[in-house]
Short mmCIF file of C-alpha atoms in Angstrom, two decimals:
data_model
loop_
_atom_site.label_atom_id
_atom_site.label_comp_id
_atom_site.label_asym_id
_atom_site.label_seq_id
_atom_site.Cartn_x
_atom_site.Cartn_y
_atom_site.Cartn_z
CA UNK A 1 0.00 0.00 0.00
CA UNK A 2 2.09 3.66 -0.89
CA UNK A 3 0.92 6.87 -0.44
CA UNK A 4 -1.25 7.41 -3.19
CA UNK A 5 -3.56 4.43 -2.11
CA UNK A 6 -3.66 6.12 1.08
CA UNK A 7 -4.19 9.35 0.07
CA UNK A 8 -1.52 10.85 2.35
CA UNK A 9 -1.45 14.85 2.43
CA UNK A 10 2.07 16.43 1.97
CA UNK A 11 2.31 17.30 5.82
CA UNK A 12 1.39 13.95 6.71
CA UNK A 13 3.98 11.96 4.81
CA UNK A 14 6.71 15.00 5.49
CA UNK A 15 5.56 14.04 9.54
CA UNK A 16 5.50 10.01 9.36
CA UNK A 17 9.00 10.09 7.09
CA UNK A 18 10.58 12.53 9.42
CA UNK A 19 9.30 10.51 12.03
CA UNK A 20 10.45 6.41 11.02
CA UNK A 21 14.13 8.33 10.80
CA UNK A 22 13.53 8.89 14.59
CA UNK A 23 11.51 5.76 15.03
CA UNK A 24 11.73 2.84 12.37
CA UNK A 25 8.60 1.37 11.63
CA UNK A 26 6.21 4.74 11.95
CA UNK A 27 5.52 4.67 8.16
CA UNK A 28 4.89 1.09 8.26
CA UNK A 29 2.14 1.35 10.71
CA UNK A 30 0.56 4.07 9.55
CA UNK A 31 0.56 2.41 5.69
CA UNK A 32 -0.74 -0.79 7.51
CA UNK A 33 1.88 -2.65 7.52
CA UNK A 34 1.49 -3.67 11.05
CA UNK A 35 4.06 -6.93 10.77
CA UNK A 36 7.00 -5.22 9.15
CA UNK A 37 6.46 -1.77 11.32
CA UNK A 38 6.49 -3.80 14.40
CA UNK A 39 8.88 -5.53 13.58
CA UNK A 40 11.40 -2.66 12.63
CA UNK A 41 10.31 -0.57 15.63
CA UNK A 42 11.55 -3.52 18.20
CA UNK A 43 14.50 -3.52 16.10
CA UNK A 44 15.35 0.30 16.70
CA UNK A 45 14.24 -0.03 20.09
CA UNK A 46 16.79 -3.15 20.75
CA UNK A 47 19.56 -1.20 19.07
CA UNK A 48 19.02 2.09 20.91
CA UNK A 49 18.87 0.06 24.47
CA UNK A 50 21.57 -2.16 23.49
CA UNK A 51 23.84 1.02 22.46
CA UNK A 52 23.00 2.86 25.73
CA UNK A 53 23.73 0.35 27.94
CA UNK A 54 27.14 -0.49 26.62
CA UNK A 55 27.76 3.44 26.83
CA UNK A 56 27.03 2.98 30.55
CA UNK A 57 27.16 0.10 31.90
CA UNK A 58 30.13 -1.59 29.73
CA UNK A 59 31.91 1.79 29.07
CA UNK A 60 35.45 0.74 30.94
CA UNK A 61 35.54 -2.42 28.69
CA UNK A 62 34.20 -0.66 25.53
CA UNK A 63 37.85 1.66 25.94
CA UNK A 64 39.40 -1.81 26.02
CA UNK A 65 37.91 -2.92 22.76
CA UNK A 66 38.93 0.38 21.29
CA UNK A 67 42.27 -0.22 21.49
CA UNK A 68 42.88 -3.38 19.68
CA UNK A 69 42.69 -3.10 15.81
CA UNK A 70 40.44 -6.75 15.08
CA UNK A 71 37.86 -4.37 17.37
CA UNK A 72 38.04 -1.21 15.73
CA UNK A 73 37.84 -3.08 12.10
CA UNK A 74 34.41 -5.07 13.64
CA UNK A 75 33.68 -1.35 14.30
CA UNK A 76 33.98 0.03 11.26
CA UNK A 77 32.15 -2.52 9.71
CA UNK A 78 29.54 -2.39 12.27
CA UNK A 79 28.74 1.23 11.39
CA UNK A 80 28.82 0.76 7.71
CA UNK A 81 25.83 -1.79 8.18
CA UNK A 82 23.68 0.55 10.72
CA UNK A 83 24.33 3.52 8.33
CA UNK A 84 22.98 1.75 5.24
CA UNK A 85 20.19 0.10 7.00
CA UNK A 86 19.17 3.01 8.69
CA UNK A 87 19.67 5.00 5.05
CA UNK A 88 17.22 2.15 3.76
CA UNK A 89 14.26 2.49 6.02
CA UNK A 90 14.16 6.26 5.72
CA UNK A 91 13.93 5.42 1.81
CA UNK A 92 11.47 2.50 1.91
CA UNK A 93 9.22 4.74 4.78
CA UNK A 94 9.48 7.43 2.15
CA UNK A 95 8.19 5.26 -0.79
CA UNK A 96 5.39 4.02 1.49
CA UNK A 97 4.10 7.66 2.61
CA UNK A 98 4.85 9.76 -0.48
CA UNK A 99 2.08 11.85 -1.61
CA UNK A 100 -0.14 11.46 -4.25
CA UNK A 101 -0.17 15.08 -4.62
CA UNK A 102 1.15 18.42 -4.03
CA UNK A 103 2.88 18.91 -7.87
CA UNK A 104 6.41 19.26 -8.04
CA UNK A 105 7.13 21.58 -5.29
CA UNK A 106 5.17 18.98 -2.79
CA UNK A 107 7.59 16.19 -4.01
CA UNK A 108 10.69 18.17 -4.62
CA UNK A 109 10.04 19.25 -0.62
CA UNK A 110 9.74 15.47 0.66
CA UNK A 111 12.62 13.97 -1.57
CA UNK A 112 15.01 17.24 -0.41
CA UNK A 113 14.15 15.77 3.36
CA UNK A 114 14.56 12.10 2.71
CA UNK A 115 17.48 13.08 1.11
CA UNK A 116 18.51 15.56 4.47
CA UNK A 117 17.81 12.92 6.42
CA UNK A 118 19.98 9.95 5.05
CA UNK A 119 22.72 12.74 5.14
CA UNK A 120 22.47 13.29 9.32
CA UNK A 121 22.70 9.71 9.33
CA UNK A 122 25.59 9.01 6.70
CA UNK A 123 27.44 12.18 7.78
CA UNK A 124 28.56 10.97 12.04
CA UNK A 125 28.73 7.43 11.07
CA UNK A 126 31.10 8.18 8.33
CA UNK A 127 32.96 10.63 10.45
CA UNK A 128 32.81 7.87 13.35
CA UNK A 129 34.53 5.49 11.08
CA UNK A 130 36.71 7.71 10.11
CA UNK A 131 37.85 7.81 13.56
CA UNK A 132 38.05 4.42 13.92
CA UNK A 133 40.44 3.58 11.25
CA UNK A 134 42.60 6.64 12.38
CA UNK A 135 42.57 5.26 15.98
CA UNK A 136 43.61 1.40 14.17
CA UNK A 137 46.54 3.29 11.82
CA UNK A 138 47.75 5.17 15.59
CA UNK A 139 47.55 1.67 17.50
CA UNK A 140 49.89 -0.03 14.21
CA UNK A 141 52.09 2.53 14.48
CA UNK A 142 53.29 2.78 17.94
CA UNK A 143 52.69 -1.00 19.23
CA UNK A 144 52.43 -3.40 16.51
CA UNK A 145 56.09 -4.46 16.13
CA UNK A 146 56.21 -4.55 20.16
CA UNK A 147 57.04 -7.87 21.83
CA UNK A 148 56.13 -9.01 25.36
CA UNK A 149 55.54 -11.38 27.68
CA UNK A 150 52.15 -13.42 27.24
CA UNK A 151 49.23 -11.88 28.53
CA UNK A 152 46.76 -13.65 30.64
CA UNK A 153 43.17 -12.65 30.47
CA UNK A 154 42.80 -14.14 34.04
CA UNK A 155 46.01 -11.71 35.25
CA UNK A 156 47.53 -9.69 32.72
CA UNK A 157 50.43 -8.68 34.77
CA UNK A 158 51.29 -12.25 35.61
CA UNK A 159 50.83 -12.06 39.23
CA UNK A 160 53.19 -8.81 39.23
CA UNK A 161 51.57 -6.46 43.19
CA UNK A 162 53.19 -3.32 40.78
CA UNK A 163 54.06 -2.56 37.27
CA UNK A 164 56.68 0.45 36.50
CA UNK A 165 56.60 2.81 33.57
CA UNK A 166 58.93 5.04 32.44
CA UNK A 167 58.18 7.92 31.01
CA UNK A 168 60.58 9.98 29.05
CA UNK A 169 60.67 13.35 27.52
CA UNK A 170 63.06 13.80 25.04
CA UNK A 171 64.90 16.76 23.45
CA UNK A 172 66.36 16.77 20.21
CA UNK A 173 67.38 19.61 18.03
CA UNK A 174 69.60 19.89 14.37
CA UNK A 175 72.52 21.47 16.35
CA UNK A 176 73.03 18.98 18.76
CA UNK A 177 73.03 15.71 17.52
CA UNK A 178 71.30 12.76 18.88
CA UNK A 179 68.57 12.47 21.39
CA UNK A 180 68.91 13.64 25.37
CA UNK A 181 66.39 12.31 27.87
CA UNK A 182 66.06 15.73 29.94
CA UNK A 183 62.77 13.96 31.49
CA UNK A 184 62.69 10.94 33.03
CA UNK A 185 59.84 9.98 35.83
CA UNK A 186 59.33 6.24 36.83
CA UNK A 187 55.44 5.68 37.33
CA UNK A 188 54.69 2.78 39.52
CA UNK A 189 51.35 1.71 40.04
CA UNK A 190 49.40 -0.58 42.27
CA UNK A 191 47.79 -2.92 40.05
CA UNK A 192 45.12 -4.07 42.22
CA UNK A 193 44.68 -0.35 43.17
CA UNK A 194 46.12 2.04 40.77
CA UNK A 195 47.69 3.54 43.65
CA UNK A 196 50.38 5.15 41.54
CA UNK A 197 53.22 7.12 43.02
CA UNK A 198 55.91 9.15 40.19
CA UNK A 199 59.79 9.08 40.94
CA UNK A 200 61.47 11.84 39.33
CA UNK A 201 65.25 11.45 38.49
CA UNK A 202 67.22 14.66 37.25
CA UNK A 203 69.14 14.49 33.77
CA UNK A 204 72.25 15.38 35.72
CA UNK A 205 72.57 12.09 37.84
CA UNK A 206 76.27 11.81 37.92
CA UNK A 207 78.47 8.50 37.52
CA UNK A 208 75.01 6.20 37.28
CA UNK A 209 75.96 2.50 37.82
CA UNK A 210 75.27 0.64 34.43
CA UNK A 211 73.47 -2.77 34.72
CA UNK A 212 76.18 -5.90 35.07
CA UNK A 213 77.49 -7.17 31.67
CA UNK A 214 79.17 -5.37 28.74
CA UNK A 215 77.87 -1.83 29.82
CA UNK A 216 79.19 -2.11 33.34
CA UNK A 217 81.92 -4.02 32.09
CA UNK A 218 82.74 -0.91 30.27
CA UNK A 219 81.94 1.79 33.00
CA UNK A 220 82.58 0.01 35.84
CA UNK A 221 82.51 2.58 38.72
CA UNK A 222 79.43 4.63 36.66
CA UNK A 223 78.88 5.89 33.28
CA UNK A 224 81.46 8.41 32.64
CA UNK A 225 80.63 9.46 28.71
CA UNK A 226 82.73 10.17 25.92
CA UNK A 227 84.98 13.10 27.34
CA UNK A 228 84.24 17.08 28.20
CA UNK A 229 81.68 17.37 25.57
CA UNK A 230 79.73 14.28 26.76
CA UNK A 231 80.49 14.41 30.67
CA UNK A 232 78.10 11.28 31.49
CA UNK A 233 75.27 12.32 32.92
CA UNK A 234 71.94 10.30 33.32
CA UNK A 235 70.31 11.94 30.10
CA UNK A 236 73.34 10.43 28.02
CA UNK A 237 72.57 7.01 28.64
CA UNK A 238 70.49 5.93 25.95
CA UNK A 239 71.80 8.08 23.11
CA UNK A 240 75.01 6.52 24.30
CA UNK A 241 73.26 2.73 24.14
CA UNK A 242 72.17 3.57 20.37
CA UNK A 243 75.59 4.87 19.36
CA UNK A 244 77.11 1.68 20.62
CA UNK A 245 75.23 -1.43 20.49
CA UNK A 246 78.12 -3.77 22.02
CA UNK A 247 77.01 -1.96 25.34
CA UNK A 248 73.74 -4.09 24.70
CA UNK A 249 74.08 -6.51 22.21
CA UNK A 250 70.82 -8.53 23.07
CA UNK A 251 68.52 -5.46 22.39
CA UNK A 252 67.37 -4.73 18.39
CA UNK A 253 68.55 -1.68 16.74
CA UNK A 254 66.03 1.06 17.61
CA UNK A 255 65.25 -0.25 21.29
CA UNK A 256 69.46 -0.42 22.67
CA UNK A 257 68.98 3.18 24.41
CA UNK A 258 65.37 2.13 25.62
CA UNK A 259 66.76 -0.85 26.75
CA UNK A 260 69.71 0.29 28.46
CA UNK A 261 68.13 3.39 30.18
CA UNK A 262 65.39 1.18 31.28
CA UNK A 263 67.33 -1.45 33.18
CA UNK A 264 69.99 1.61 34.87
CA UNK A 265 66.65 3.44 36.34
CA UNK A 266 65.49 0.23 37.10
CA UNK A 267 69.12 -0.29 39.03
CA UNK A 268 68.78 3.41 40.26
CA UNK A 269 65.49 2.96 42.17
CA UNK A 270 65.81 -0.75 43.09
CA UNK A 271 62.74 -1.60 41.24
CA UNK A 272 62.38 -3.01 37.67
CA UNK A 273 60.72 -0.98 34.90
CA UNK A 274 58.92 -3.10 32.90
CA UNK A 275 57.47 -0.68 30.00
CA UNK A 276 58.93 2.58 28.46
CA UNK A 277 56.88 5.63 26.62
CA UNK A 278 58.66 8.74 25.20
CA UNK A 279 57.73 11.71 23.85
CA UNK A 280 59.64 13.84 22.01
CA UNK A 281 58.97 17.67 23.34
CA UNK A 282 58.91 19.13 20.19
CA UNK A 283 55.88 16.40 18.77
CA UNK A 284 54.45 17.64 22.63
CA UNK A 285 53.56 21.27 21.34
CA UNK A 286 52.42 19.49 18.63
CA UNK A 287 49.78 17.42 20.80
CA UNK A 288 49.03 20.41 22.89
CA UNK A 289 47.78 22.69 19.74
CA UNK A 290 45.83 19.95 18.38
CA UNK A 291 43.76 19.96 21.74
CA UNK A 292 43.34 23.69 21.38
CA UNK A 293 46.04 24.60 24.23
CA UNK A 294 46.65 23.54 28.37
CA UNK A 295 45.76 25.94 31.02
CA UNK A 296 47.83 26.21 33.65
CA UNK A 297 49.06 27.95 36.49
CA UNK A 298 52.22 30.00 36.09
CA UNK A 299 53.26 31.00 39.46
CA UNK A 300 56.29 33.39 38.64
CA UNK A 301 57.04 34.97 35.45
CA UNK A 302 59.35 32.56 33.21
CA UNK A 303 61.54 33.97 30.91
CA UNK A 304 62.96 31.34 27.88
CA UNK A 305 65.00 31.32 25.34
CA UNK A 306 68.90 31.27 25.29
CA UNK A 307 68.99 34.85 24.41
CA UNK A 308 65.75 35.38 26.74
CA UNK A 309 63.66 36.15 23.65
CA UNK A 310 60.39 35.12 25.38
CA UNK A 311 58.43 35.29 28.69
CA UNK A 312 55.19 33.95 30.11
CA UNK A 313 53.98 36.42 32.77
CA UNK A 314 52.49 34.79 36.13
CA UNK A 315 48.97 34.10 36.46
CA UNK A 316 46.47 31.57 35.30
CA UNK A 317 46.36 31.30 31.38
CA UNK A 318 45.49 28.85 28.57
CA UNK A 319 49.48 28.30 26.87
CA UNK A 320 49.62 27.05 22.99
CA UNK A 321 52.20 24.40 22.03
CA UNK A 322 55.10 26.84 21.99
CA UNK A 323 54.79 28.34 25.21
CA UNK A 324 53.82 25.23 26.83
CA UNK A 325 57.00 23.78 25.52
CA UNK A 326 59.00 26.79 26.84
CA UNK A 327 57.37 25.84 30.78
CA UNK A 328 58.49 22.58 30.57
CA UNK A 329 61.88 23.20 29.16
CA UNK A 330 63.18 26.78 29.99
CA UNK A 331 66.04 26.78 32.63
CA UNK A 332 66.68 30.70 32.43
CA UNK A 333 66.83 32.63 35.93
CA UNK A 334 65.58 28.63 37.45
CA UNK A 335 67.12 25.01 37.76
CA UNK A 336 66.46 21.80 36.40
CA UNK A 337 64.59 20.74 39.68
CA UNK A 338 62.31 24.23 39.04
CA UNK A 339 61.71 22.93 35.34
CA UNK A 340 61.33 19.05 36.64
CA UNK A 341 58.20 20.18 38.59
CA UNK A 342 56.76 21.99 35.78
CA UNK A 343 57.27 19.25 33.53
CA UNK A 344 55.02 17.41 36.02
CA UNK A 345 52.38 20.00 36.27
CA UNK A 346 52.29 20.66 32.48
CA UNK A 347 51.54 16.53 32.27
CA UNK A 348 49.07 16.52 35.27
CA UNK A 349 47.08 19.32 33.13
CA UNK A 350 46.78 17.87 29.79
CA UNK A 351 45.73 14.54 31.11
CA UNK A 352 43.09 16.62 33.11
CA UNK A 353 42.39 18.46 30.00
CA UNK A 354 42.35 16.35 27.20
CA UNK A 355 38.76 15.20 27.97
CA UNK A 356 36.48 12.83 25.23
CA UNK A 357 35.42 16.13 23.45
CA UNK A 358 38.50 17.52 23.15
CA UNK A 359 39.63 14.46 21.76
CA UNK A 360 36.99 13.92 19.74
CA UNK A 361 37.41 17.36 17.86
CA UNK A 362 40.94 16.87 17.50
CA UNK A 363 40.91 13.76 16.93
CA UNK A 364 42.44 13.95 13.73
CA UNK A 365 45.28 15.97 14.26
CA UNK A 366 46.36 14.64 17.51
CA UNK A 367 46.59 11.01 15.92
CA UNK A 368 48.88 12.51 13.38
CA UNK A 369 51.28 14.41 15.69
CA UNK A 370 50.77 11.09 18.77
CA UNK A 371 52.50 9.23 15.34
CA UNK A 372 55.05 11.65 15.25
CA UNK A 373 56.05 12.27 19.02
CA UNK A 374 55.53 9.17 20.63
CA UNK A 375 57.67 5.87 20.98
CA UNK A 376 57.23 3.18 23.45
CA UNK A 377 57.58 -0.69 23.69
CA UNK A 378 54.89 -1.60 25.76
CA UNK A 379 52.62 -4.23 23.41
CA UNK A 380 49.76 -4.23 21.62
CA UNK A 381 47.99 -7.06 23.90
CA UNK A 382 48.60 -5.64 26.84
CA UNK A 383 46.60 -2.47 25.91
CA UNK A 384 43.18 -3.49 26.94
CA UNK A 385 44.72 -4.10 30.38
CA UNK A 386 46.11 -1.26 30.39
CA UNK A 387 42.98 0.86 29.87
CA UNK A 388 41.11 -0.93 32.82
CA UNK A 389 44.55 0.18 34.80
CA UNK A 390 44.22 3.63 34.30
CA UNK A 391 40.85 3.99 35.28
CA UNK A 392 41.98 2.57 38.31
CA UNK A 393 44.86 5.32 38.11
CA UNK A 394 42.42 8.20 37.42
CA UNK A 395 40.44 7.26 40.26
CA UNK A 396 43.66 7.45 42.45
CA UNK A 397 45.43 9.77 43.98
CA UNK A 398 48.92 10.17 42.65
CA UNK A 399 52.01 10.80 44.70
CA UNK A 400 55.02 12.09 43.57
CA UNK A 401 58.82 12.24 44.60
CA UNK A 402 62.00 13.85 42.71
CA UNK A 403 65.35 12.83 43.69
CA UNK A 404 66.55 16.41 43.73
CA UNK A 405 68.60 18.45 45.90
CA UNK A 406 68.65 18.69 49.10
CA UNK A 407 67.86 14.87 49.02
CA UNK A 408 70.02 13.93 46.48
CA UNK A 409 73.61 15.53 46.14
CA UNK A 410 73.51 14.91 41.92
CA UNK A 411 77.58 15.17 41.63
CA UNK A 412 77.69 12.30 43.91
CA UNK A 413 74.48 10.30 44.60
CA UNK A 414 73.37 8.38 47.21
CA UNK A 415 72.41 5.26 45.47
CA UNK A 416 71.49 3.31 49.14
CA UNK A 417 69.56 6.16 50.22
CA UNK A 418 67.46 6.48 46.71
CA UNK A 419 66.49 3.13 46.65
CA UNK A 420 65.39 2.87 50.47
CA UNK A 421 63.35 6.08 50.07
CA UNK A 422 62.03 4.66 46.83
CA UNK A 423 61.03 1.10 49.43
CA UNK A 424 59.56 3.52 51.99
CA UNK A 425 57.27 4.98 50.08
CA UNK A 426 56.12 2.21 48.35
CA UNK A 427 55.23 0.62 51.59
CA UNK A 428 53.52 3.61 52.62
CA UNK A 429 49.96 4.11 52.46
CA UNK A 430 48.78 7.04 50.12
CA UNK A 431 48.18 9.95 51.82
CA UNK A 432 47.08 13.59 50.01
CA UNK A 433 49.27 16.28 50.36
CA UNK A 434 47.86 19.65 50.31
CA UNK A 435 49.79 21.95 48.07
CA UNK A 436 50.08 24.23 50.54
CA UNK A 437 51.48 21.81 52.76
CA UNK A 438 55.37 22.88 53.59
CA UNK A 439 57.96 20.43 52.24
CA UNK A 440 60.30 19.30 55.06
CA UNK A 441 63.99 18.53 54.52
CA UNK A 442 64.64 14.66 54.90
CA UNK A 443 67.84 14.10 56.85
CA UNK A 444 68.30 10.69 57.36
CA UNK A 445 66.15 7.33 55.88
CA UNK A 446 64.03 6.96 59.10
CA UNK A 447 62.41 10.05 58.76
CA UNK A 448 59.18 10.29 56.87
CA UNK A 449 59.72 10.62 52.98
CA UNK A 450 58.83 14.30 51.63
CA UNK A 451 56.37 14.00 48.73
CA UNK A 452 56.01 16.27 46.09
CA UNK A 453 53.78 19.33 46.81
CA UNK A 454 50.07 18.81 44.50
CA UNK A 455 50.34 21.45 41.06
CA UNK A 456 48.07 23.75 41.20
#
């Protein structure tokens, strides 16, 4: 039965196909074709409950599926199907409620809306695919030549109470050759928890002891360098690693300084460091203007450059890629301990910041510059365990503690006294530290360990 045999008027079939686009089925009923419209309207009401439920209920373990690629491909192809059947009924409800009359403008008017509404519909899914296959190419890219340990559904960390990252941020430029890790923070986190606490090590760790084989063999009373131009400090250790690959011949090309800088924090801190992530500083202001900017908190005016060509005045302000690169990396008038804690703030406020919308709407661009900035070895099967950790984390409150001065004498280290602080505050219970809280001096390993005050 169509429109004609029903004699619909032009306002009732632009109302009943506006309204099976909202509702499948509507037409159908209302062109008696109670079995079919019925039919399709459980349908649409299945697929709307089923879709709202795994947005609510499910939502931790849909982020799971998102980051494995066999997922995102069901994805894809998941939307391709709802798009064209949802294109289809709004076509077939058309052809059922058309009018009989209303002359060329009448049926110009209802074609132009079948036709706008098979575009809302085409238009997010496509744009939702799109995203999917630009979140696969990003998860190829940075983990699908990773190797690890098997994964376990039952216990993904194989029975491991903690699991240490280390995060690096690296700083490269064409007149200095080579790569220097200027940021390095170990991130151990509870795994039954996400309790996580950060320990921050300063580039300019002197005479690090290497890990026993050839590297130690090499250096052994501490890494040394290459002579006055390289002096050895903690932030040579993996460019050294990838300029000599005897130092660690068991490690591929491409993962030696990874490898070697992994196992000498590991050594430093008396815990091992499982995973590594690091970001080049320069892709960072590239991440940061594809989100739009970070707000932050700049508590004293910081001048930058090396011929103080810049400054960011004090005061709370939203910083583009540029400037946030120049808080997390200027030194002038300050210290690498003053920069270390606004590397740490700068992080704390883009994870705040970088919420689903943000991402979303940037999507695009911050997949392309993630390609760009970011290495890291951790695999691609132990991502959907990963995810379900850092809810955990985000839940959390996160401690931190930077083996700086006056803890930490960085021409001559105290490697016994790191790696008991590093045991006592692992042991600890979390506690939150008001930022206002004052930061007292530890003098001896007994006394209580002085976290990190809270960014503001």
């Amino acid at each position: 039965m169509t429109g004609k045999d029903r004699d619909f008027g032009l306002g009732t079939s632009l109302a009943l196909t506006l309204g099976s686009a909202l509702l499948w089925g509507v037409a159908h009923l209302a062109a008696h074709r109670h079995r079919t419209g019925l039919a399709l309207m459980a349908a649409h009401v299945f697929l709307l409950a089923f879709i709202l439920t795994m947005a609510t209920v499910f939502s931790t373990h849909l982020l799971s599926l998102a980051v494995q690629p066999r997922w995102i491909t069901a994805l894809v192809v998941a939307l391709t199907v709802l798009a064209a059947t949802w294109t289809a009924v709004i076509v077939w409800s058309y052809t059922l409620v058309r009018p009989a009359g209303g002359g060329i403008a009448g049926r110009a008017l209802t074609t132009c809306l079948t036709i706008g509404l098979c575009a809302l519909v085409l238009a997010p899914t496509a744009y939702a695919a799109r995203l999917a296959y630009l979140s696969r190419d990003v998860m190829h890219h940075l983990f699908a030549g990773n190797a690890g340990p098997p994964v376990m559904s039952e216990d993904p960390w194989n029975g491991a109470q903690r699991v240490n990252f280390l995060l690096v941020g690296a700083d490269s430029a064409p007149s200095r050759p080579g790569v220097r890790t200027d940021s390095m923070t170990v991130a151990s986190v509870d795994t039954a928890t996400g309790a996580t606490t950060l320990f921050g090590l300063p580039r300019n760790l002197e005479d690090v002891p290497l890990p026993s084989g050839p590297a130690r063999d090499r250096f052994p009373y501490g890494f040394t360098g290459t002579g006055e131009a390289h002096p050895g400090l903690l932030n040579e250790v993996f460019q050294y690693a990838e300029d000599h690959p005897e130092v660690v011949p068991r490690a591929a090309k491409g993962q030696r300084g990874s490898t070697l800088l992994k196992e000498t924090i590991g050594g430093i801190l008396g815990i091992p460091v499982s995973y590594y992530a690091m970001i080049d500083m320069r892709g960072f202001a590239e991440i940061i203007d594809a989100m739009g900017g970070v707000r932050v908190t700049v508590d004293e005016p910081i001048v930058y450059g090396r011929y103080r060509e810049g400054l960011l005045p004090a005061g709370t302000r939203r910083l583009n890629g540029e400037e946030a690169l120049w808080y997390g990396r200027s030194r002038t008038d300050s210290d690498d301990y003053v920069r270390m804690g606004r590397q740490k703030c700068l992080l704390n406020a883009v994870a705040k910041q970088a919420d689903p919308v943000t991402v979303v709407n940037s999507f695009e661009n911050l997949a392309t510059a993630t390609k760009r900035a970011i290495s890291t070895d951790i695999p691609q099967s132990l991502l959907p365990a990963l995810v379900e950790l850092s809810q955990k984390v985000k839940d959390s409150h996160i401690r931190s503690l930077s083996f700086v001065p006056p803890l930490i004498n960085t021409a001559a280290p105290d490697w016994r006294l790191i790696r008991q602080k590093v045991s006592q505050v692992l042991a600890e219970r979390p506690i939150r530290i008001a930022a206002t809280t004052p930061r007292p001096t530890p003098t001896t390993p007994e006394r209580p360990v002085a976290l990190d005050a809270t960014c503001r």
